[in-house]
mmCIF file of C-alpha atoms in Angstrom:
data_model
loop_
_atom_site.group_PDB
_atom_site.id
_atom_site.type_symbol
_atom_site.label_atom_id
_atom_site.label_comp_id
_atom_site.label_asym_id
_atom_site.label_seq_id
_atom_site.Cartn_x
_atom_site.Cartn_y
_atom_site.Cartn_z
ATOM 1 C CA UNK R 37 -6.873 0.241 12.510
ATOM 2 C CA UNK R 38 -6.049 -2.383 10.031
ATOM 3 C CA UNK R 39 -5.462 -5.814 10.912
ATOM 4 C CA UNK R 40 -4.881 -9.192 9.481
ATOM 5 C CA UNK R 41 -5.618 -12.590 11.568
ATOM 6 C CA UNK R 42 -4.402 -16.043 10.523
ATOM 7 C CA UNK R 43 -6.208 -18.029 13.016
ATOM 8 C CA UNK R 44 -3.951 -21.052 13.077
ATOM 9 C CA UNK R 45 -0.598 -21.013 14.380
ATOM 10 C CA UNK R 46 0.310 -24.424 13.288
ATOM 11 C CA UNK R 47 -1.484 -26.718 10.658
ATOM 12 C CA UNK R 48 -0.305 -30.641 9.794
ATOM 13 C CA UNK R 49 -0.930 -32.111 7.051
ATOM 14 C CA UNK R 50 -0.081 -35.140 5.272
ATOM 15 C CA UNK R 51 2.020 -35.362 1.970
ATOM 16 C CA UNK R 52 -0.542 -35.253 -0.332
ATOM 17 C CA UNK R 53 -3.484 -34.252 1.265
ATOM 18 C CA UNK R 54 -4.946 -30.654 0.325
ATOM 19 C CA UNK R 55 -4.246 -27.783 2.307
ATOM 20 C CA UNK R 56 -6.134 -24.537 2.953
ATOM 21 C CA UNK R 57 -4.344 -21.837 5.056
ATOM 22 C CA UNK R 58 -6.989 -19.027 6.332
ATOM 23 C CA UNK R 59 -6.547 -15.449 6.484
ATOM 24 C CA UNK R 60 -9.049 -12.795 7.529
ATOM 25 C CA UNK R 61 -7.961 -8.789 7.399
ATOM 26 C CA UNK R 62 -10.087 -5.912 8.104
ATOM 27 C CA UNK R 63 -9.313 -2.882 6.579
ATOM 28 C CA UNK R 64 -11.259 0.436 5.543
ATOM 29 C CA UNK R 65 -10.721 0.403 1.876
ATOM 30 C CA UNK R 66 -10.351 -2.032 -1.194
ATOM 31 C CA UNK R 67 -7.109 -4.104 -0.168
ATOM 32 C CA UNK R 68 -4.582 -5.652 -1.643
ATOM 33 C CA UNK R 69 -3.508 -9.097 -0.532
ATOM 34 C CA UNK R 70 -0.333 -11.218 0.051
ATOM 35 C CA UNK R 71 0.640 -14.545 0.657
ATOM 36 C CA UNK R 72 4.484 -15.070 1.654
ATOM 37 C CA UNK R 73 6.659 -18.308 2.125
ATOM 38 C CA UNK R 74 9.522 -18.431 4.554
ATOM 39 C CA UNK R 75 11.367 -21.470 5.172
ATOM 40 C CA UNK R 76 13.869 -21.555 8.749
ATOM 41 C CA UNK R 77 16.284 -19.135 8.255
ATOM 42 C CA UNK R 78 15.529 -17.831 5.181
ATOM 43 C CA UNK R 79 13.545 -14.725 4.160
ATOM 44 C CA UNK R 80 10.097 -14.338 2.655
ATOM 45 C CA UNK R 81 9.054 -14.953 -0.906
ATOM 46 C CA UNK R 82 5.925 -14.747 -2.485
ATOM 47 C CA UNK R 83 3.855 -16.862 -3.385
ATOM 48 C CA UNK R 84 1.192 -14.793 -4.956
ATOM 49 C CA UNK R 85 -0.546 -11.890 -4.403
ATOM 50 C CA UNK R 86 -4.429 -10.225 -5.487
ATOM 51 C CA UNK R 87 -4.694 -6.281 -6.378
ATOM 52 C CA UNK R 88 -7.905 -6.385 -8.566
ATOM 53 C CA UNK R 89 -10.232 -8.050 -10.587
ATOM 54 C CA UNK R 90 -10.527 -11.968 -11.104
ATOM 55 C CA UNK R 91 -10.960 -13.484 -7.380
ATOM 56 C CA UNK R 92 -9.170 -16.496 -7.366
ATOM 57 C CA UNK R 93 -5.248 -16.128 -7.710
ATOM 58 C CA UNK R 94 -2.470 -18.681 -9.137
ATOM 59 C CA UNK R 95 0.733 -18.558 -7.527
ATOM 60 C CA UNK R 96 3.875 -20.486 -7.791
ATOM 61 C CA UNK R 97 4.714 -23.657 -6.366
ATOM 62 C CA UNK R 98 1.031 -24.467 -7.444
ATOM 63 C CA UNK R 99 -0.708 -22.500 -4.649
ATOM 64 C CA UNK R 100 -3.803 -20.552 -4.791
ATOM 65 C CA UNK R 101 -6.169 -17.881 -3.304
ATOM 66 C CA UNK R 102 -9.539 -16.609 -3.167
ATOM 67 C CA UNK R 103 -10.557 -13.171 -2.455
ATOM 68 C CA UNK R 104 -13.632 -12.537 -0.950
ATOM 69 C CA UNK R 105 -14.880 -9.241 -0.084
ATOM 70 C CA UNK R 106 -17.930 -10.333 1.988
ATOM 71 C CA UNK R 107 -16.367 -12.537 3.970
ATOM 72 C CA UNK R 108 -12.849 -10.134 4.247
ATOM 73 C CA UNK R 109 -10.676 -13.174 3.763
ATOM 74 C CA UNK R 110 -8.174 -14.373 1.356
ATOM 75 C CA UNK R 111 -7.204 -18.444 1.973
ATOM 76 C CA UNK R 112 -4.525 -19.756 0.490
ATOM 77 C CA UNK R 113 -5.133 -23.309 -0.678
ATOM 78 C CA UNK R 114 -3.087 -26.137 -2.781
ATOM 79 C CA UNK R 115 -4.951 -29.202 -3.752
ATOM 80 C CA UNK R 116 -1.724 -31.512 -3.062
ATOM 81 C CA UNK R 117 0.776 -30.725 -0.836
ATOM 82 C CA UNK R 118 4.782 -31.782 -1.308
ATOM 83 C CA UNK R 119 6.829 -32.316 1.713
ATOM 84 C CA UNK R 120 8.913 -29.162 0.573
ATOM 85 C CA UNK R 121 6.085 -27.014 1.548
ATOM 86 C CA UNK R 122 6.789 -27.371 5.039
ATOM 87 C CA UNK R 123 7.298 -24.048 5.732
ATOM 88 C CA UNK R 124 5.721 -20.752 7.754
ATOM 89 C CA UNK R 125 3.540 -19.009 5.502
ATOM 90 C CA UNK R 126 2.583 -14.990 6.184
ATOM 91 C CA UNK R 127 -0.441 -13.374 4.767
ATOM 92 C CA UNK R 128 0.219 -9.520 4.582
ATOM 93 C CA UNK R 129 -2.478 -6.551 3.434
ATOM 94 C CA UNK R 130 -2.207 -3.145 2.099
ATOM 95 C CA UNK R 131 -4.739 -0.659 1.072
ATOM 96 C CA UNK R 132 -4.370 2.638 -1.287
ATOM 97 C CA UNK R 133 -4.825 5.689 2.186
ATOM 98 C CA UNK R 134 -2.152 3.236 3.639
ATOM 99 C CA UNK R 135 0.215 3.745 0.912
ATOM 100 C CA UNK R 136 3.085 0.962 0.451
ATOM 101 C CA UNK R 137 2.734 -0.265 4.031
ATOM 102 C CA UNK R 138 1.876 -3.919 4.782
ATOM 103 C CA UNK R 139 0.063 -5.079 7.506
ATOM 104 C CA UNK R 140 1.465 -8.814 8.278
ATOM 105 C CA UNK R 141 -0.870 -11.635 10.131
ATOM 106 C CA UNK R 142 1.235 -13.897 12.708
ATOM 107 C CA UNK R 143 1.551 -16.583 10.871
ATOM 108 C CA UNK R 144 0.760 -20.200 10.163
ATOM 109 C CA UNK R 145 3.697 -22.935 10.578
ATOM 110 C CA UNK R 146 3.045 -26.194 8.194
ATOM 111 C CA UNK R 147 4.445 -29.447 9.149
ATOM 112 C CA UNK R 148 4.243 -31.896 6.629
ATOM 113 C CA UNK R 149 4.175 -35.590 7.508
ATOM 114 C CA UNK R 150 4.906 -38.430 5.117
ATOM 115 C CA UNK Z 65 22.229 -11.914 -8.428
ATOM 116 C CA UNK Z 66 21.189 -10.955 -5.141
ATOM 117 C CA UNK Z 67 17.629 -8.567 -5.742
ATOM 118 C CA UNK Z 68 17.995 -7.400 -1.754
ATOM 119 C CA UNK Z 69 21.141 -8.003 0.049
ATOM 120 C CA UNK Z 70 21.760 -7.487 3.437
ATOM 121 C CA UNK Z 71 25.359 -7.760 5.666
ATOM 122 C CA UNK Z 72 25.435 -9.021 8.039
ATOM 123 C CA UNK Z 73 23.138 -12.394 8.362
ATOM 124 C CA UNK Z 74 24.268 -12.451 11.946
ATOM 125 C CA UNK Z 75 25.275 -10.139 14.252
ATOM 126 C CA UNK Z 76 25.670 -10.599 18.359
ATOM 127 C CA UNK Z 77 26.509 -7.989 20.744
ATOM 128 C CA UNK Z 78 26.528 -6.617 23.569
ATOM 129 C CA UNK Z 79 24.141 -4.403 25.561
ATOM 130 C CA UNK Z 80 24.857 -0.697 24.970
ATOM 131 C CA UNK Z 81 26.647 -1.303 21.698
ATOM 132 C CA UNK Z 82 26.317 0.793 18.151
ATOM 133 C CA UNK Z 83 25.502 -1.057 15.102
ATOM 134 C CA UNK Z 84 24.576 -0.925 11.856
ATOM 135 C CA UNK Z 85 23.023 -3.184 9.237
ATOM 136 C CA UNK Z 86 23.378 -2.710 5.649
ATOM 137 C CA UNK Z 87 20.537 -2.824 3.007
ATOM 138 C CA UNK Z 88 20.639 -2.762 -1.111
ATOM 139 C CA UNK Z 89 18.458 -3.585 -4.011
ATOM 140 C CA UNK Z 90 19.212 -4.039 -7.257
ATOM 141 C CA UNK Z 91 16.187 -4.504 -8.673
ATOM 142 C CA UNK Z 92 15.721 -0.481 -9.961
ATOM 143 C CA UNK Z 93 12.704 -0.030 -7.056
ATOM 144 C CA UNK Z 94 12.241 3.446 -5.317
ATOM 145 C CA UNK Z 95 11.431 1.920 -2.188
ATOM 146 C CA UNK Z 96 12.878 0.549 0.545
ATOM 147 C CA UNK Z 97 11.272 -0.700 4.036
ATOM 148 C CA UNK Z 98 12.940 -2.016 6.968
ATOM 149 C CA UNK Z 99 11.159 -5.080 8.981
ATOM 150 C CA UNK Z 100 11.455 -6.438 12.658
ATOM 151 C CA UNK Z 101 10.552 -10.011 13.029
ATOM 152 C CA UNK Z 102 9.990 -10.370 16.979
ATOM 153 C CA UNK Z 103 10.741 -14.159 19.127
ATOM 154 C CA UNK Z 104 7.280 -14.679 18.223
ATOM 155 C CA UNK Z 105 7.732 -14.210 14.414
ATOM 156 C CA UNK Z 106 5.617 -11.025 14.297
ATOM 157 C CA UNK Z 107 6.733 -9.142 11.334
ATOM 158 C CA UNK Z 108 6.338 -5.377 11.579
ATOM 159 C CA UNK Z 109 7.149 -2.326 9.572
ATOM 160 C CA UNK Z 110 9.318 0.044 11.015
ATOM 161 C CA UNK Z 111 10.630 2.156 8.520
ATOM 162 C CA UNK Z 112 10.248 2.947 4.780
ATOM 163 C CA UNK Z 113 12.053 5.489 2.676
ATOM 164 C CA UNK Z 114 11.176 6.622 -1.062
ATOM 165 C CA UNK Z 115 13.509 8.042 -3.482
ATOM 166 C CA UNK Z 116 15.691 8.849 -0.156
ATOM 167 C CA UNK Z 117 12.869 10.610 1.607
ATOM 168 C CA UNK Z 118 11.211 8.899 4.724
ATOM 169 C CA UNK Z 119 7.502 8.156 4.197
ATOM 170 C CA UNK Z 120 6.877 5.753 7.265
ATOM 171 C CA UNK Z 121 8.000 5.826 10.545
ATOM 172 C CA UNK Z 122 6.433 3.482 13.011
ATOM 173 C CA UNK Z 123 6.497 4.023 16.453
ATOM 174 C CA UNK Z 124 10.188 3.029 16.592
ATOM 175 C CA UNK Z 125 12.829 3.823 19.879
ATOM 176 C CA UNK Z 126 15.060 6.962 18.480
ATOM 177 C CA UNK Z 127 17.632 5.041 18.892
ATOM 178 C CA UNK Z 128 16.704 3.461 15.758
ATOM 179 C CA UNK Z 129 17.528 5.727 13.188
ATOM 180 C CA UNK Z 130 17.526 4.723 9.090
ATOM 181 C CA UNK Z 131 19.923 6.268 6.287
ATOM 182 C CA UNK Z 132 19.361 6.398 2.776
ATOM 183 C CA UNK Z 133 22.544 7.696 1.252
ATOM 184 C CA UNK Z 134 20.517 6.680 -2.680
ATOM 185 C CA UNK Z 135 17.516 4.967 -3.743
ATOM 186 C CA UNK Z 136 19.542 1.560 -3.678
ATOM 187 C CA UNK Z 137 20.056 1.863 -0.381
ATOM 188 C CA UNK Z 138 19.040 2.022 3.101
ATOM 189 C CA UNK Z 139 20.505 1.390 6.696
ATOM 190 C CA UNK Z 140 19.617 0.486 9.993
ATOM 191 C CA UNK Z 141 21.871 2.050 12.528
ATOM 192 C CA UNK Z 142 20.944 1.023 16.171
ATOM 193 C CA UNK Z 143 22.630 3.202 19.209
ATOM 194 C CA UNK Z 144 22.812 1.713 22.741
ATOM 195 C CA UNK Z 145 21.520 -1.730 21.974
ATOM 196 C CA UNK Z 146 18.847 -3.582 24.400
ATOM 197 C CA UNK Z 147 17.971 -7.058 24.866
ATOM 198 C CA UNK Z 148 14.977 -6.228 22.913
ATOM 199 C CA UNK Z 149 16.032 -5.187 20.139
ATOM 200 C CA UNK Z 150 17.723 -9.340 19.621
ATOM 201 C CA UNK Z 151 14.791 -9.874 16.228
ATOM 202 C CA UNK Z 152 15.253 -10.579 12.618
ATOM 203 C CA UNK Z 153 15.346 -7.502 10.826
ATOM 204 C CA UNK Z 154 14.276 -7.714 7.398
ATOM 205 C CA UNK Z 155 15.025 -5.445 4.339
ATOM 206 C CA UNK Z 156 12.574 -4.904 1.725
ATOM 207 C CA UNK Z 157 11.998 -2.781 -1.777
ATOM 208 C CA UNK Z 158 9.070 -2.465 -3.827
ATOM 209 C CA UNK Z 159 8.393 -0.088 -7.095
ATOM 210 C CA UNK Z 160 6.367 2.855 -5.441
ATOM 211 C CA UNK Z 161 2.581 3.074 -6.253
ATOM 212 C CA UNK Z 162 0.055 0.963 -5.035
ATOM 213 C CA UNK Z 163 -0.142 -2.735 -4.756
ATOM 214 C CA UNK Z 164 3.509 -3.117 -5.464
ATOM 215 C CA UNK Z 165 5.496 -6.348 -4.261
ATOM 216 C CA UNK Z 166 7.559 -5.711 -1.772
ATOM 217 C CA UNK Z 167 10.698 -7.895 -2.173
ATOM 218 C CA UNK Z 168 12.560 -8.695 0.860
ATOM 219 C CA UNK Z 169 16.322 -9.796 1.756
ATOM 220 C CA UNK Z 170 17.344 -12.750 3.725
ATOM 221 C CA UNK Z 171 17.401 -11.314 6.977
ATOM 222 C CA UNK Z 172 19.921 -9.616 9.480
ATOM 223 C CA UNK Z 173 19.822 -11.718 12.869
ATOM 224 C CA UNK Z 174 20.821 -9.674 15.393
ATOM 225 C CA UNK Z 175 21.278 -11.020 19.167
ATOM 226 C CA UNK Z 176 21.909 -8.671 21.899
ATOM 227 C CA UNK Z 177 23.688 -10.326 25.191
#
């Protein structure tokens, strides 16, 4: 069965400092990846997302991704990070025998100290 | 404007209780999806309809039963409501086909007593 671990439940980092968020998935097939944003009580938006071809992904809010197939994983990184990111940030997966359905991780909550 | 709306953001009630929570998109997308974010923040499909027609039912309590009256929208009707049921439920649409983003709503926070 598919599944899709983010390993760390909370991260800190300081304002400014760079920030990579991990996710690993396993899956059957070529997948396509997610990374969403969701402040408290709010719902999720994305921040970018990879279906095919170039590896490395630009998002809004200046994040970024890398796909890589050997290693199943799909990190989200930003090289400076704004005390507005604080946030909890999902990393979802689909593949094409699944159809439309996602498969979401738990989570990662980032704190952001100044 | 709204892309996914959903009424209401909150909702408490008691145990045994009907209720219903209202989804719609206007963003022109074929399908819809239904969410349940546990305590824990575990987000998990439970439903997703295309075109009107249901294409994926998780292993969801019958009492749980969705309603797409057109593609713009889809509700959540609960019957005799349980403590565990209190979650986030989140709507979400997405053109069909694969690799689609799947936009979601704000959130319905329900809270069973």
């Amino acid at each position: 069965a598919q599944s899709v671990t983010q390993p760390d439940i909370h991260i800190t980092v300081s304002e400014g400092a760079s920030l990579e968020l991990r996710c690993n998935y396993s899956y059957g097939a070529t997948p396509y990846l997610f990374w969403y944003v969701q402040s408290p009580g709010q719902g999720l938006q994305l921040l970018l997302k990879y279906f095919s071809g170039d590896t490395l992904v630009q998002g809004i809010k200046g994040f970024e991704a890398e796909f890589k197939r050997s290693q199943s994983s799909f990190n989200l990184r930003k090289p400076s990070v704004h005390w507005s990111d604080a946030a909890e940030y999902f990393c979802a997966v689909g593949a094409l025998e699944y159809g439309n359905k996602l498969v979401f991780g738990a989570g990662t909550i980032l704190r952001v100290k100044s | 404007d709204t892309a996914v709306s959903q009424t209401p953001k909150y909702l408490v009630t008691q145990m045994g209780n009907d209720k219903s929570i209202k989804c719609e998109q206007n963003l022109g997308h074929d399908t819809m999806y239904w969410y349940k974010q546990d305590s824990k923040k575990f987000l998990k499909i439970m439903f997703s309809y295309n075109n009107k027609e249901l294409i994926i039912n998780e292993t969801v309590p019958n009492r749980f039963s969705p309603k797409s009256p057109d593609k713009a929208h889809l509700n959540l009707h609960i019957n005799s409501l349980e403590l565990g049921d209190s979650a986030v439920y989140f709507c979400a649409s997405s053109q069909t086909g694969w690799g689609e983003t799947q936009y979601f709503g704000p959130g319905t926070r329900l809270l069973v007593l």
